[in-house]
PDB file of C-alpha atoms in Angstrom:
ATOM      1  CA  UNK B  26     -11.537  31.544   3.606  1.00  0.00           C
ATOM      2  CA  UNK B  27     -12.592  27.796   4.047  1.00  0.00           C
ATOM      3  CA  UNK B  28     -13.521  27.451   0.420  1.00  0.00           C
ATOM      4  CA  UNK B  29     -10.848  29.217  -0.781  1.00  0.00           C
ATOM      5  CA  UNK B  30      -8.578  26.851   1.200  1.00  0.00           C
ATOM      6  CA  UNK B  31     -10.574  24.350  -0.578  1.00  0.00           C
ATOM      7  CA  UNK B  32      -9.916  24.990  -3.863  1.00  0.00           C
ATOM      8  CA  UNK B  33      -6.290  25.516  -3.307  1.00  0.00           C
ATOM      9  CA  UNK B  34      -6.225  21.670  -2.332  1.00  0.00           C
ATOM     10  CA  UNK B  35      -8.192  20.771  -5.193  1.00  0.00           C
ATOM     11  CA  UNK B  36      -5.547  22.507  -7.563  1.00  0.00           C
ATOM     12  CA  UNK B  37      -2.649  21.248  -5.729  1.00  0.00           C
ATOM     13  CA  UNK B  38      -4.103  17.687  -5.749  1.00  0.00           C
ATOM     14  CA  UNK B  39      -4.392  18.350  -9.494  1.00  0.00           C
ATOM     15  CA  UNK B  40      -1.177  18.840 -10.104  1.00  0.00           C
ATOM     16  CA  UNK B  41       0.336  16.118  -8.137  1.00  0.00           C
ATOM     17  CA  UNK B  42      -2.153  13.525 -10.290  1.00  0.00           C
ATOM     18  CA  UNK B  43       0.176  15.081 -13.188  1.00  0.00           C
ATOM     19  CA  UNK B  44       3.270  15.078 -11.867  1.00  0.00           C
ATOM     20  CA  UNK B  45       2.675  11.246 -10.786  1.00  0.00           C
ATOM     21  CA  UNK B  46       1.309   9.848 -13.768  1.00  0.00           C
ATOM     22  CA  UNK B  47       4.132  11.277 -15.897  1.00  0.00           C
ATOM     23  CA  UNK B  48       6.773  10.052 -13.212  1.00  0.00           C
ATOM     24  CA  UNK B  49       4.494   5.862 -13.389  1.00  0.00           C
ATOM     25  CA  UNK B  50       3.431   5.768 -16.530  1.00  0.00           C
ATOM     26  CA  UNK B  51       3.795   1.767 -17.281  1.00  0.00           C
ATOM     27  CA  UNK B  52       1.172  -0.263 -16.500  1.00  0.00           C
ATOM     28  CA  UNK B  53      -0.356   1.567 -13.439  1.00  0.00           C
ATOM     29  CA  UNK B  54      -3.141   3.302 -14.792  1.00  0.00           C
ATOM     30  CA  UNK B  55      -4.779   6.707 -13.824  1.00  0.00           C
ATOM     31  CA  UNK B  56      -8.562   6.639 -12.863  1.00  0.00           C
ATOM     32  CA  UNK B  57      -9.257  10.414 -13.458  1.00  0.00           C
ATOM     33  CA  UNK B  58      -6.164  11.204 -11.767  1.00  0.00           C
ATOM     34  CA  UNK B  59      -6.157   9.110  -9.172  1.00  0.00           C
ATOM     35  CA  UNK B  60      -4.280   5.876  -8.165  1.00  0.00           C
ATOM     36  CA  UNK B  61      -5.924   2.919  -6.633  1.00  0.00           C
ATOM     37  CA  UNK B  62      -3.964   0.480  -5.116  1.00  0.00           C
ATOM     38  CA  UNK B  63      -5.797  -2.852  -3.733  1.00  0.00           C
ATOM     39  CA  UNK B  64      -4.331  -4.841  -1.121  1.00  0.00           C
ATOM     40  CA  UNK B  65      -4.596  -8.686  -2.732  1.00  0.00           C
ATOM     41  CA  UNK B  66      -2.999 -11.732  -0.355  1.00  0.00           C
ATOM     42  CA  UNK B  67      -3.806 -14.450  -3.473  1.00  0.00           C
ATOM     43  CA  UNK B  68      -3.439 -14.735  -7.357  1.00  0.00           C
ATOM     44  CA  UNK B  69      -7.494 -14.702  -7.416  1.00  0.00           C
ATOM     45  CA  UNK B  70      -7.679 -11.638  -4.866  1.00  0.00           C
ATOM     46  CA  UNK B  71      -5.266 -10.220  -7.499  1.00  0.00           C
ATOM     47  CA  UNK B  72      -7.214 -11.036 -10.599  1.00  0.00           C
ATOM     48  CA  UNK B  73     -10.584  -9.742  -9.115  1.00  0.00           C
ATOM     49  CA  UNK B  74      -8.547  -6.493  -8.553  1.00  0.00           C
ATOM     50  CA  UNK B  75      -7.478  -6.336 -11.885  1.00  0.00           C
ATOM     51  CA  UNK B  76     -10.976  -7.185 -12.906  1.00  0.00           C
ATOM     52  CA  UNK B  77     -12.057  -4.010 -10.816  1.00  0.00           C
ATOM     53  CA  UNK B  78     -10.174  -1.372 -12.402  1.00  0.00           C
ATOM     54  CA  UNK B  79      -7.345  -1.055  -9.455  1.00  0.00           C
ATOM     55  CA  UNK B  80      -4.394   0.625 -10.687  1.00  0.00           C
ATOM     56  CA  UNK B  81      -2.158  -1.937  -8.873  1.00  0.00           C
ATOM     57  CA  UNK B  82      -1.869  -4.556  -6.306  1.00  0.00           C
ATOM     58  CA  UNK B  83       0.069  -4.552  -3.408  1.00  0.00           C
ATOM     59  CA  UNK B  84       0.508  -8.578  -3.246  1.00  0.00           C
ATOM     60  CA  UNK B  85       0.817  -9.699  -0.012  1.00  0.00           C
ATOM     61  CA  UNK B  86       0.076 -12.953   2.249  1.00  0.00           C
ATOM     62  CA  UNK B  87      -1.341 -13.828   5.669  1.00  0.00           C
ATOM     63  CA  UNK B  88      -3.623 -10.408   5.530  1.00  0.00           C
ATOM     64  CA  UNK B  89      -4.869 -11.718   8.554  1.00  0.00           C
ATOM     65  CA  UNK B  90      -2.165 -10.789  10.448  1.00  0.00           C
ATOM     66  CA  UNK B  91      -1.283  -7.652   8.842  1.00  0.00           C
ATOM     67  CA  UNK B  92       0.051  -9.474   5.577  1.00  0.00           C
ATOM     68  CA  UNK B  93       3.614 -10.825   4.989  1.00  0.00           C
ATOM     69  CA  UNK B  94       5.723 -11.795   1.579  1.00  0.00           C
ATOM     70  CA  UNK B  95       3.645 -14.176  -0.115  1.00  0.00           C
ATOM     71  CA  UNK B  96       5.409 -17.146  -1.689  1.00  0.00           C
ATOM     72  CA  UNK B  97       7.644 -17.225  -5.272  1.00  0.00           C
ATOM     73  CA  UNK B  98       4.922 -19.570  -6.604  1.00  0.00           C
ATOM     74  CA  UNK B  99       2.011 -16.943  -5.952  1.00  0.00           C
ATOM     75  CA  UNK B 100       4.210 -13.797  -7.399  1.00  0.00           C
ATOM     76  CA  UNK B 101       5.114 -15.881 -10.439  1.00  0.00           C
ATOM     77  CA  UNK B 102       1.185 -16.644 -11.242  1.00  0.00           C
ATOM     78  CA  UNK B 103       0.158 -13.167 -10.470  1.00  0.00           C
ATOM     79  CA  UNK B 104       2.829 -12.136 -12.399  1.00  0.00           C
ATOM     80  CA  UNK B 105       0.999 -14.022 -15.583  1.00  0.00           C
ATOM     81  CA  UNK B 106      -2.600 -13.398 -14.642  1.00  0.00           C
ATOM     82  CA  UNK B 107      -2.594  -9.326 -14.619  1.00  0.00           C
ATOM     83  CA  UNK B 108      -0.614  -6.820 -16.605  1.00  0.00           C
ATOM     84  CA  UNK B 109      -1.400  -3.962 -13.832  1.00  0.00           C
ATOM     85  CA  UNK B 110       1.452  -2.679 -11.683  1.00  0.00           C
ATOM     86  CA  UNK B 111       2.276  -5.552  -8.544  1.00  0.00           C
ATOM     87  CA  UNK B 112       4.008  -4.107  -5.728  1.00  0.00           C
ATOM     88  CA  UNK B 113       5.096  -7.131  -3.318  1.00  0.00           C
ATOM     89  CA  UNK B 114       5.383  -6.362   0.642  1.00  0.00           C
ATOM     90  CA  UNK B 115       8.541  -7.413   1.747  1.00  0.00           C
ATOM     91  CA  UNK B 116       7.691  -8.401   5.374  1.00  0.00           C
ATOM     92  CA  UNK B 117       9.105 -11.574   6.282  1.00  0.00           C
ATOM     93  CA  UNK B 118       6.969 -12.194   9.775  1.00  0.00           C
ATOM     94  CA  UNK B 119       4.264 -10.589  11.308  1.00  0.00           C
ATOM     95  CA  UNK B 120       4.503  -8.166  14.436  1.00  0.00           C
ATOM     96  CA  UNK B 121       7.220  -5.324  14.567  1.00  0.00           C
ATOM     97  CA  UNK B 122       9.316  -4.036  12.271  1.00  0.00           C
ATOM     98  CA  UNK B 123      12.853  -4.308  13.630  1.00  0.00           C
ATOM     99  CA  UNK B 124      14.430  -7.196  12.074  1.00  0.00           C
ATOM    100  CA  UNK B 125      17.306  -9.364  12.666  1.00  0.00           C
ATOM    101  CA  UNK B 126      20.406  -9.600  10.327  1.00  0.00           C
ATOM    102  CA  UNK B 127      18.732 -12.880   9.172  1.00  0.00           C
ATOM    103  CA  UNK B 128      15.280 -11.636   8.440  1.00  0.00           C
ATOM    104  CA  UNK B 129      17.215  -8.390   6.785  1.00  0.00           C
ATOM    105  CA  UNK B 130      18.498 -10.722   4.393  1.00  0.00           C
ATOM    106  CA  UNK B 131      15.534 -12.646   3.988  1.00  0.00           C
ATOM    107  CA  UNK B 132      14.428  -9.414   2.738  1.00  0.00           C
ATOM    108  CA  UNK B 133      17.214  -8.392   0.406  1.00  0.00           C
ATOM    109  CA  UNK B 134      16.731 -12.173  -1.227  1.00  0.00           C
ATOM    110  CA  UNK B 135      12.794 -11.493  -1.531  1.00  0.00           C
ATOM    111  CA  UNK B 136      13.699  -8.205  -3.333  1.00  0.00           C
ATOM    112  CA  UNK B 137      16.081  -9.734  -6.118  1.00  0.00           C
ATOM    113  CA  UNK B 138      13.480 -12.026  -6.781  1.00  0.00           C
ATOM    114  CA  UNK B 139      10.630  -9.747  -7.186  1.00  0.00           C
ATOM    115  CA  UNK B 140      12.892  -7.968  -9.696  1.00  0.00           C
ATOM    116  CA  UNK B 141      13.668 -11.345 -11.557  1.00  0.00           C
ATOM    117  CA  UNK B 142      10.204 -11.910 -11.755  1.00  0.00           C
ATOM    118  CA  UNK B 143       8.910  -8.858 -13.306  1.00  0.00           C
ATOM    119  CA  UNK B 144       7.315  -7.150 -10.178  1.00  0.00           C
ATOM    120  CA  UNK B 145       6.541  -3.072 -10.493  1.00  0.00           C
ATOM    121  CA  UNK B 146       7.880  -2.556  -7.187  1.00  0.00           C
ATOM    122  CA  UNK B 147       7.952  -3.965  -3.497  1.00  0.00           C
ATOM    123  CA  UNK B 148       6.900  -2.243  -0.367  1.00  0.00           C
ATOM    124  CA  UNK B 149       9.182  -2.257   2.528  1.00  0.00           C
ATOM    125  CA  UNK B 150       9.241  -1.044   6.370  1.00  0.00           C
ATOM    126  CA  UNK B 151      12.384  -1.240   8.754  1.00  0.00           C
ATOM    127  CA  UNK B 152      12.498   0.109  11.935  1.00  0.00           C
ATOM    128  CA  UNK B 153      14.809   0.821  14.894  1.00  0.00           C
ATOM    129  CA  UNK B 154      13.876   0.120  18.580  1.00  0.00           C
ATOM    130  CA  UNK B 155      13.463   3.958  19.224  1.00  0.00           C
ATOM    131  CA  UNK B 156      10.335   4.487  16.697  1.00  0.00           C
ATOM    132  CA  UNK B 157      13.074   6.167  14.037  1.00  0.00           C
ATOM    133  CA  UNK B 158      13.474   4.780  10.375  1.00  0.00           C
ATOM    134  CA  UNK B 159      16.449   2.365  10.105  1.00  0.00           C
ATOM    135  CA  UNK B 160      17.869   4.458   7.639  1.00  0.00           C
ATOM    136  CA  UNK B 161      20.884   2.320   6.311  1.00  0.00           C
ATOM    137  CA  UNK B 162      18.761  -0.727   6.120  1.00  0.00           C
ATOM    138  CA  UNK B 163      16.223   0.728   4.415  1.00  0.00           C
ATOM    139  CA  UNK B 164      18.917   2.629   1.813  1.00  0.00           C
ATOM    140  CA  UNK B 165      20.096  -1.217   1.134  1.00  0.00           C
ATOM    141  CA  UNK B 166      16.827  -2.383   0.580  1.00  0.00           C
ATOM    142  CA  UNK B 167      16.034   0.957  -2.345  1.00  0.00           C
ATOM    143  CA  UNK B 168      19.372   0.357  -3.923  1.00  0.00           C
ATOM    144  CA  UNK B 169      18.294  -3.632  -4.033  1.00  0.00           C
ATOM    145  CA  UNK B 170      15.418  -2.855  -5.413  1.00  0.00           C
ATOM    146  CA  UNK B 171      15.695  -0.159  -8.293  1.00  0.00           C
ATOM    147  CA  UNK B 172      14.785   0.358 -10.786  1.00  0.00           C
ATOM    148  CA  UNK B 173      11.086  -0.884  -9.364  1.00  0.00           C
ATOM    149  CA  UNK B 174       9.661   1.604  -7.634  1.00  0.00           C
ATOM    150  CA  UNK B 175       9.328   1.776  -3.439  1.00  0.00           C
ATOM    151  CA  UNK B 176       6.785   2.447  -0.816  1.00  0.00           C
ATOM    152  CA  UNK B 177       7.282   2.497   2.810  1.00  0.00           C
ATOM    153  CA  UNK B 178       4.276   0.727   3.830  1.00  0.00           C
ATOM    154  CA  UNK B 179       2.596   1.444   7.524  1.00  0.00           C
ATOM    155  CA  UNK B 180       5.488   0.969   9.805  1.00  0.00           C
ATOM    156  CA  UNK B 181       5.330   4.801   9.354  1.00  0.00           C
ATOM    157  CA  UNK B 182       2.567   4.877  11.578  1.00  0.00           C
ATOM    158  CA  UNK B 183       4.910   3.352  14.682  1.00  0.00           C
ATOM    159  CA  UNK B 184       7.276   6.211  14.352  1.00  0.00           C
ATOM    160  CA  UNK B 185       7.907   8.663  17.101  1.00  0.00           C
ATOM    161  CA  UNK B 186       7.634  11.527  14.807  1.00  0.00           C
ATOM    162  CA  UNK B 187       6.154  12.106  11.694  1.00  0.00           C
ATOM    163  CA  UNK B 188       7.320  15.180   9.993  1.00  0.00           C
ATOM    164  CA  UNK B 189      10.838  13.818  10.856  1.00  0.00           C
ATOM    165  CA  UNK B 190      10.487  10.379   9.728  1.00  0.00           C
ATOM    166  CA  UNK B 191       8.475  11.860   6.383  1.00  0.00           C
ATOM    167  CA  UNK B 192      11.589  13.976   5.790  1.00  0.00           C
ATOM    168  CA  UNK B 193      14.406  10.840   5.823  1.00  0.00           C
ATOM    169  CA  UNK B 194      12.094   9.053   3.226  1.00  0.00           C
ATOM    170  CA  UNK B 195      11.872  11.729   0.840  1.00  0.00           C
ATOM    171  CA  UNK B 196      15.503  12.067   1.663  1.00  0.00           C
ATOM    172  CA  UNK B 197      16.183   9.054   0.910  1.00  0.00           C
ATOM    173  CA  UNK B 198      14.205   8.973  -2.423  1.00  0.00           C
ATOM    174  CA  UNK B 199      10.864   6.942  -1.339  1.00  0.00           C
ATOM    175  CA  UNK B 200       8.226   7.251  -4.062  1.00  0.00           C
ATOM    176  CA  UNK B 201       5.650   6.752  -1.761  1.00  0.00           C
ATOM    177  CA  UNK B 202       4.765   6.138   1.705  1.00  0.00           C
ATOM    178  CA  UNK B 203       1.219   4.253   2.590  1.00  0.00           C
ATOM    179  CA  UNK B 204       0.041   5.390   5.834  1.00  0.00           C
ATOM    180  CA  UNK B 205      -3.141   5.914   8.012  1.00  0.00           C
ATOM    181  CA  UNK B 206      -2.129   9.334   9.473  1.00  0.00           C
ATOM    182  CA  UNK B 207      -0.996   7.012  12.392  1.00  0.00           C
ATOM    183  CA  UNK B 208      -4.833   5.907  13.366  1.00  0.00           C
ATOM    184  CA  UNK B 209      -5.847   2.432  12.931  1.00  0.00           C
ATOM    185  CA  UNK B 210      -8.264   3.942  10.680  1.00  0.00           C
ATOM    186  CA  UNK B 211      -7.076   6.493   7.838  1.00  0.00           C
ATOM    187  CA  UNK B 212     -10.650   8.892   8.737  1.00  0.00           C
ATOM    188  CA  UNK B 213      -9.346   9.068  12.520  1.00  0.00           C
ATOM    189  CA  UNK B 214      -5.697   9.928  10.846  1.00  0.00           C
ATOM    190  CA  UNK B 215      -7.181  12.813   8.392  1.00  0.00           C
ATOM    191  CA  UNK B 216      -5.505  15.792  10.188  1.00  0.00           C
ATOM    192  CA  UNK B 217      -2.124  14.355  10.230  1.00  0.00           C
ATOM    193  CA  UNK B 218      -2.598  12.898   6.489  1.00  0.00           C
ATOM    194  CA  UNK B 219      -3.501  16.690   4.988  1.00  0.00           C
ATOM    195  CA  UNK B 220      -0.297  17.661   7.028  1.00  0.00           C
ATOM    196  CA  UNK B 221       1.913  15.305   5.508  1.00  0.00           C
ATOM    197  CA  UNK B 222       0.727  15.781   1.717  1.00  0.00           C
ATOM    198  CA  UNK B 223       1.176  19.277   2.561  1.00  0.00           C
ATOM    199  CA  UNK B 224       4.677  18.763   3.734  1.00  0.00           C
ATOM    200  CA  UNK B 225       5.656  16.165   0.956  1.00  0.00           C
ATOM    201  CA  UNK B 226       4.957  19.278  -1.621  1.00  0.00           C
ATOM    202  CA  UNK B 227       5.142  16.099  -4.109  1.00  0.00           C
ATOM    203  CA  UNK B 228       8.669  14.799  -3.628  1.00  0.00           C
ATOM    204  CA  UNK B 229       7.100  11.725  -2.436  1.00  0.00           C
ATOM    205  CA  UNK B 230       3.409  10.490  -2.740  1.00  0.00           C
ATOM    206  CA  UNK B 231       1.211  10.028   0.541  1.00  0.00           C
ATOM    207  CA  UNK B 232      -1.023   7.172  -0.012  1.00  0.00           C
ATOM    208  CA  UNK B 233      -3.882   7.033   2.799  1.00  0.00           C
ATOM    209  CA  UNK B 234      -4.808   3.493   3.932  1.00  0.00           C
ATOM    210  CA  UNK B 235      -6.617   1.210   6.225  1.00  0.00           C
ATOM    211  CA  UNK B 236     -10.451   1.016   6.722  1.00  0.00           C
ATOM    212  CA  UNK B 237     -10.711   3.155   3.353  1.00  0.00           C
ATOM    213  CA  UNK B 238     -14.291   1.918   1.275  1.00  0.00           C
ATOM    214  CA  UNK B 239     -16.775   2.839  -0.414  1.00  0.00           C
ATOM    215  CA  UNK B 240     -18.071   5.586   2.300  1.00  0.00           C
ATOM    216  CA  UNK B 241     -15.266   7.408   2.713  1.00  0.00           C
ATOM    217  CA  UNK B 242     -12.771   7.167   0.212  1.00  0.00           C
ATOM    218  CA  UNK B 243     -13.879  10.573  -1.201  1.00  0.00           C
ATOM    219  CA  UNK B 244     -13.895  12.684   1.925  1.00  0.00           C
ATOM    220  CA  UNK B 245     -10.428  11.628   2.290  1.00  0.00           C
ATOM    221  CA  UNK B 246      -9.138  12.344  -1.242  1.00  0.00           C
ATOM    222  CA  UNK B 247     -11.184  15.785  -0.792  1.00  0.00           C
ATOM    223  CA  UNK B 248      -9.446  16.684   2.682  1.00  0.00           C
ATOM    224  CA  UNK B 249      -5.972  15.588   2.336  1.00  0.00           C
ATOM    225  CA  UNK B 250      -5.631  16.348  -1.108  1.00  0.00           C
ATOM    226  CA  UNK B 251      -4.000  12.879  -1.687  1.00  0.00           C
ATOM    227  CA  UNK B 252      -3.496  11.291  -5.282  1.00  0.00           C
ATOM    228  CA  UNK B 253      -3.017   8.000  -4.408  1.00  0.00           C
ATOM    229  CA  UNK B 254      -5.659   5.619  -1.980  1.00  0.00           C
ATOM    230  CA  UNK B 255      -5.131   2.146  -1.097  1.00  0.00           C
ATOM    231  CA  UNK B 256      -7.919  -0.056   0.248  1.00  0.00           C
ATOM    232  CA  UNK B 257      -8.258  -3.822   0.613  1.00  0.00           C
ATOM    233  CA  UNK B 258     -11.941  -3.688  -0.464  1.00  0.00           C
ATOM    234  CA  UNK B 259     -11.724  -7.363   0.563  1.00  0.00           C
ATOM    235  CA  UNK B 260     -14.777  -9.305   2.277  1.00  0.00           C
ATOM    236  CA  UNK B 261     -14.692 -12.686   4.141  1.00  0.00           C
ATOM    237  CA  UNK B 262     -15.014 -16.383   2.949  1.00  0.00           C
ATOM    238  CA  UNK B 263     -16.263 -18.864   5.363  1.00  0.00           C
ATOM    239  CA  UNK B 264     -14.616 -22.344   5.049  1.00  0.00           C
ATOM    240  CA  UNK B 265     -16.368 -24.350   1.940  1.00  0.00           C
ATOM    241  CA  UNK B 266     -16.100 -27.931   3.859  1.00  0.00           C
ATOM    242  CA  UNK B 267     -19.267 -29.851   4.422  1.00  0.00           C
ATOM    243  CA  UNK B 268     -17.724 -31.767   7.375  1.00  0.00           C
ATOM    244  CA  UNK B 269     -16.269 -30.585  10.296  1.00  0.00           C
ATOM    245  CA  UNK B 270     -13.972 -32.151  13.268  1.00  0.00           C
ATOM    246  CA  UNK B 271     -15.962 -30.344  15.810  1.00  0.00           C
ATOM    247  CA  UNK B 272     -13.178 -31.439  18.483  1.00  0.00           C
ATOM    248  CA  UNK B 273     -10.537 -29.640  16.438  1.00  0.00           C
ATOM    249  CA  UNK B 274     -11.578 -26.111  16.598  1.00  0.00           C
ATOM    250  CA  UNK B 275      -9.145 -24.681  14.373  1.00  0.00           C
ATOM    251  CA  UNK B 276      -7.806 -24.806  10.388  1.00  0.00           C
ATOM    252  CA  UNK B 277     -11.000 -24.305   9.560  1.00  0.00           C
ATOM    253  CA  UNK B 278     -11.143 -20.598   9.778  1.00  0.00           C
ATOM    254  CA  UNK B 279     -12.975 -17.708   7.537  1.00  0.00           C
ATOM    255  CA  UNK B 280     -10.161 -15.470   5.192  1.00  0.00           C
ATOM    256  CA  UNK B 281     -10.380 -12.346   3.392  1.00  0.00           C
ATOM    257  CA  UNK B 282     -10.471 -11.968  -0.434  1.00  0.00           C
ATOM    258  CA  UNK B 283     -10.361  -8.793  -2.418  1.00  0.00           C
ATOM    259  CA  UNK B 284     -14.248  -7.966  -3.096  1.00  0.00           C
ATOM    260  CA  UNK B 285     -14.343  -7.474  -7.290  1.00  0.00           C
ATOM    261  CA  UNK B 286     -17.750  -5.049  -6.945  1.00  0.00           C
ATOM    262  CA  UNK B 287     -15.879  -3.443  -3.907  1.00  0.00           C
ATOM    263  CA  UNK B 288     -13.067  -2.701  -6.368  1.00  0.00           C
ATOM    264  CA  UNK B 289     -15.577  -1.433  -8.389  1.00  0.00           C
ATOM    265  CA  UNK B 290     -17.677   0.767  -6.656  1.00  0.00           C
ATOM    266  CA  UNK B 291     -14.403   2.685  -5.659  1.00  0.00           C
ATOM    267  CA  UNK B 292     -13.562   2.788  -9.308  1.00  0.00           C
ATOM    268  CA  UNK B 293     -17.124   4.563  -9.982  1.00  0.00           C
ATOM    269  CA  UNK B 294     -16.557   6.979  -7.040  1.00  0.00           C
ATOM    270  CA  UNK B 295     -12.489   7.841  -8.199  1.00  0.00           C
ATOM    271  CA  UNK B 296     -14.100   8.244 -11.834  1.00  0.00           C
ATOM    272  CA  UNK B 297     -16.677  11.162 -10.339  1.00  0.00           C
ATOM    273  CA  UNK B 298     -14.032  13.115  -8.498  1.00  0.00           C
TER     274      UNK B 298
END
C-alpha cells in the first residue's frame, strides 16, 4: 500500500511539473521538472544564482531579518545582470504582517514599479490581527500587480488555519504560495506540506521553503510531491576590513550571500529526480 501510495505522488507530481511549465513558460526554466527558486538579498547574490542554474530569484533585502523590498537601484541592476525570472518581496519592514494604510501603499507603489521595471512577479503577505488572510488587501495588491505572476510568501505559516487560508488564495487566484508547512524548518513542516499539495490539486503551486539544502531537498520533493522548492543556499561573509573600532561593537557585522556551488549542488540533485 505504501509504495503504491508512492507512486501515485510521483505521477501526480509529474503532472503538476507539466501543467506549471506550460502555465510559466518565459524565462523561468524547468530543471527536469522542477522549479528552483533562490532567495538573493543583492545583485551579486542574484548573479551567482543565475550562475547556478536557479530557475528564479526571489530578490529581497535585509535577509537577516527575514528580508524586506530591496531598493529601485538594486531591482534595476538585477534586472540587467540575469535574464531568469525575478520575483521581488514586497515587505516594506520586518516583523508582522499587518500593515498600516501607509505601509499598504508603500506596497502598492513598490508593485507598479516592479512592473515598470521588468520584474516576473513580486511576492506578497498581508495579514489581519486574527491569523486570517487580509483578503481585500491582498486582492488590491494581485490586481496591482498582473500580469506578473504572485506568491504569497511565508506569512502563511502565521495563519490560524491552513486548509482555510490555502482555500482564499486559490480563491483568489494565487499562483503560488511559499511555505514551510508552518515549522521554522520545511522537514519539521512535511506532514502539513503533503496535505496542502494534496489539497491544492494544482490550482495553485505549494513551494516548500526554509532550511531546504543540499540534504534534504529530495526527501521533501519525494514526500510532498511538490514541483516547486525554494532555498536560500546562501553562506556567510565576515566583514573584509583590516581595522576595527574595537569600542564600537557594531556595523561591522557578518551577512549572507547566495552560495553559487550551493545553487549548484541542488541543481545536480533536481537534475537526478
Amino acid at each position: 500500500m505504501e509504495k503504491v501510495q508512492l507512486n501515485f505522488l510521483h505521477f501526480y507530481a509529474t503532472i503538476l511539473r507539466l501543467k506549471y511549465f506550460i502555465k510559466f513558460m518565459g524565462k523561468e526554466i524547468s530543471i527536469n521538472g522542477y522549479q528552483l527558486e533562490i532567495c538573493s538579498n543583492s545583485p551579486q547574490s542574484a548573479l551567482y544564482a543565475a550562475q547556478g542554474g536557479a530557475t528564479r530569484v526571489e530578490f529581497c533585502q535585509n535577509l537577516e531579518n527575514g528580508g524586506t523590498t530591496p531598493s529601485y537601484g538594486q531591482i534595476v541592476q538585477v534586472r540587467k545582470l540575469i535574464d531568469i525570472g525575478i520575483h521581488v518581496l514586497i515587505r516594506p519592514r520586518a516583523g508582522d504582517f499587518v500593515y498600516s494604510d501607509l505601509e499598504f501603499e508603500e506596497m502598492l507603489v513598490d508593485i507598479q514599479f516592479c512592473k515598470d521595471a521588468g520584474c516576473d512577479g513580486v511576492v506578497i503577505g498581508i495579514l489581519n490581527i486574527d491569523g486570517t488572510v487580509d483578503v481585500e488587501r491582498t486582492k488590491a495588491l494581485i490586481e496591482a500587480a498582473r500580469p506578473m505572476q504572485v506568491t504569497f510568501h511565508r506569512a502563511f505559516d502565521k495563519c490560524a488555519s491552513p486548509i482555510s487560508s490555502l482555500a482564499i488564495l486559490i480563491e483568489l487566484g494565487i499562483d503560488r504560495l511559499l511555505t514551510s508547512g508552518m515549522q521554522d524548518k520545511a522537514v519539521d513542516g512535511i506532514e502539513l506540506l503533503k496535505q496542502l499539495v494534496e489539497y491544492a490539486e494544482g490550482k495553485i503551486v505549494i513551494m516548500p521553503g526554509a532550511a531546504v539544502d543540499s540534504s534534504n531537498i529530495a526527501m521533501i520533493l519525494n514526500t510532498t510531491g511538490a514541483i516547486a522548492i525554494h532555498s536560500s543556499a546562501k553562506e556567510t561573509i565576515v566583514s573584509s576590513m583590516s581595522y576595527d573600532r574595537t569600542e564600537v561593537t557594531s556595523m561591522n557585522e557578518s551577512i549572507y550571500s547566495t552560495s553559487k556551488e550551493k545553487v549548484h549542488q541542488l541543481v545536480d540533485i533536481l537534475k537526478k529526480q
